Every structure is written in C-alpha cells, then in structure tokens.
Amino acid sequence: MADEEERTEDPTSKRIQDARADGNVPKSQDVYVWFSLLASVLLILLLFNYMAERLGFLFRFYFSFFGQEITKNGIYLIVLVTMKQFTLIILPFILPLMFVGIYAHIGQYGWNYTTKKLFEFDFSRLNPFKNIKGLISIDKIVSGLKMTSKVFIIFYLAFIYFLDYVKELPKVSLFTLPFQLAWLKEKTLIFSGILLLILFVFAVWDLYWTRHNYTKGLKMTKQEVKDEHKNMEGDPKVKSKIREIQFKMHKKRMMANIPQASVVVTN
C-alpha cells in the first residue's frame, strides 16, 4: 500500500515507450464499437437497395417452390442459393469494417506492433488472490456500472422504438413494397442515429477513463524517476570521479611536457 501511495510522479517518456514495447497501450473498446457501428450503419444505408434486391431475389426463389414436392436436390439447391445470396450481402461489409476496426485502434494510440504478448505468459494471472483483488477494484466497479447503464438504456430505447414500430406496422402493410422499404430505411436511420448518439457519450467517457487509468498505472515513485535518470544520464558520483581522473591524467601529461617546453607560463 505504501508503495502505491508513493507513486505520485507522472510516467516518463521512457516508461511509456517501454510499456508500448510490451504491448501495453491505452485502448478503449467503446471507441472501437462506436466506429464499427457507425461504419455499419453508413454501409447499410449506402447498400440498402442492393441488400433489398438480394433479399427480394431470395424470397422469390423460395416462393417458386410453393406447391411443389421438395426433393433432396431441391434442398441442396435452396441451401446453395441461400448461402450465395447471404455471402453477396455480407461481402461488401467485410473489407470496410476491417479497415475501420484497424483505424479505430491505431487512431487511439498510434501504430504499435509487438509480438511480446504472444510469446510471454504472465503467471501472476494464475494467482487467485490477485484476481479476487482485481474483481473489487475501482476500475471494475466503474466498468460494471457503465455496462449496466449502457445495456439498460439500449434495451429501453429498443423497447420504446419497437412499440412505435408495431403501432405503425398495420398501416404500413397496406402500402406498396417500395414505400415499405423506404419506411423501414427511415426507421433504421432514426434508431441508429439515437443509438450512435448515446454510444458516443459512453465512448468519450471510456476513452477518458482508459487513458486516465493508463497514466495512473504507469505512475512512478520519486526513487524510480531518480534511478531511471541515473541509468540514462549516468550516476553523478561516477561521472564526477571520471572527470577527476581525466583531469589528473591531463595534468600529468602537462607536467611531463614541461622539460621539452621552450616557454613556461605560470600564474
């Protein structure tokens, strides 16, 4: 406990660099989730007509089997066509979401490539007492409250929106398919916008909390700062001794050169 209380000094640049080399970087998962959700919503809106076309083709294909006896080859064909259409729907999302995911991570802490965590195992994680202590830390309590609040707000929003959706559904079902798709697109946009706004607040908070904990976890004692300074700059006592020896050697060389000197200036 005393050692923790002594850690009052901000981490030096070397300590931060060493932490990054170990793969220890401030990474907010909520920021990653928010950017991924934003990209997904934008892609859905951009590819909405394409997705509707693929799903429409799939339903027309299913309806073509009504009133017919489905054979083993028919089942095989249904599975094959279904997999193909869903692959065509999902494929345009994979590459953009992958790039967004990489950007969401790199944008938080910069490029940091390390394989150290892949080949090293921290056996202290197997310590049950340490794990129990970690379960009741302030960070775990805050994370638990944040997750509970997030789940409650999202489920409440989804429930309210679902009730509104159900109320309008009988009326919308009387209109043509293009109108129904436009209505569905509008509802998706409104719900996604509200959800993104709520999650943005959580992402900003999580980013702040993650960086705060990261800096706090790297804080140093005054002695650690002094030791690091000595290691980088050299021990002042040793440096003083080296200068003293150098001066004596220089003086000895001067005295040895006096017999060969034509003029000697003294003070």
Short mmCIF file of C-alpha atoms in Angstrom, two decimals, residues 51-66 78 81-82 85-86:
data_model
loop_
_atom_site.label_atom_id
_atom_site.label_comp_id
_atom_site.label_asym_id
_atom_site.label_seq_id
_atom_site.Cartn_x
_atom_site.Cartn_y
_atom_site.Cartn_z
CA MET A 51 -29.48 -5.69 -49.97
CA ALA A 52 -33.21 -5.37 -50.67
CA GLU A 53 -32.63 -6.61 -54.21
CA ARG A 54 -30.69 -9.66 -53.00
CA LEU A 55 -33.29 -10.49 -50.32
CA GLY A 56 -36.10 -9.95 -52.82
CA PHE A 57 -34.46 -12.41 -55.19
CA LEU A 58 -34.11 -14.90 -52.32
CA PHE A 59 -37.79 -14.68 -51.30
CA ARG A 60 -38.94 -15.02 -54.92
CA PHE A 61 -36.76 -18.10 -55.17
CA TYR A 62 -38.37 -19.56 -52.02
CA PHE A 63 -41.90 -18.80 -53.27
CA SER A 64 -41.16 -20.65 -56.51
CA PHE A 65 -41.12 -23.91 -54.51
CA PHE A 66 -44.63 -23.45 -53.09
CA ILE A 78 -32.09 -23.95 -51.61
CA VAL A 81 -28.63 -20.29 -53.28
CA THR A 82 -29.23 -19.05 -49.71
CA GLN A 85 -27.06 -14.60 -51.58
CA PHE A 86 -26.06 -14.03 -47.95
#
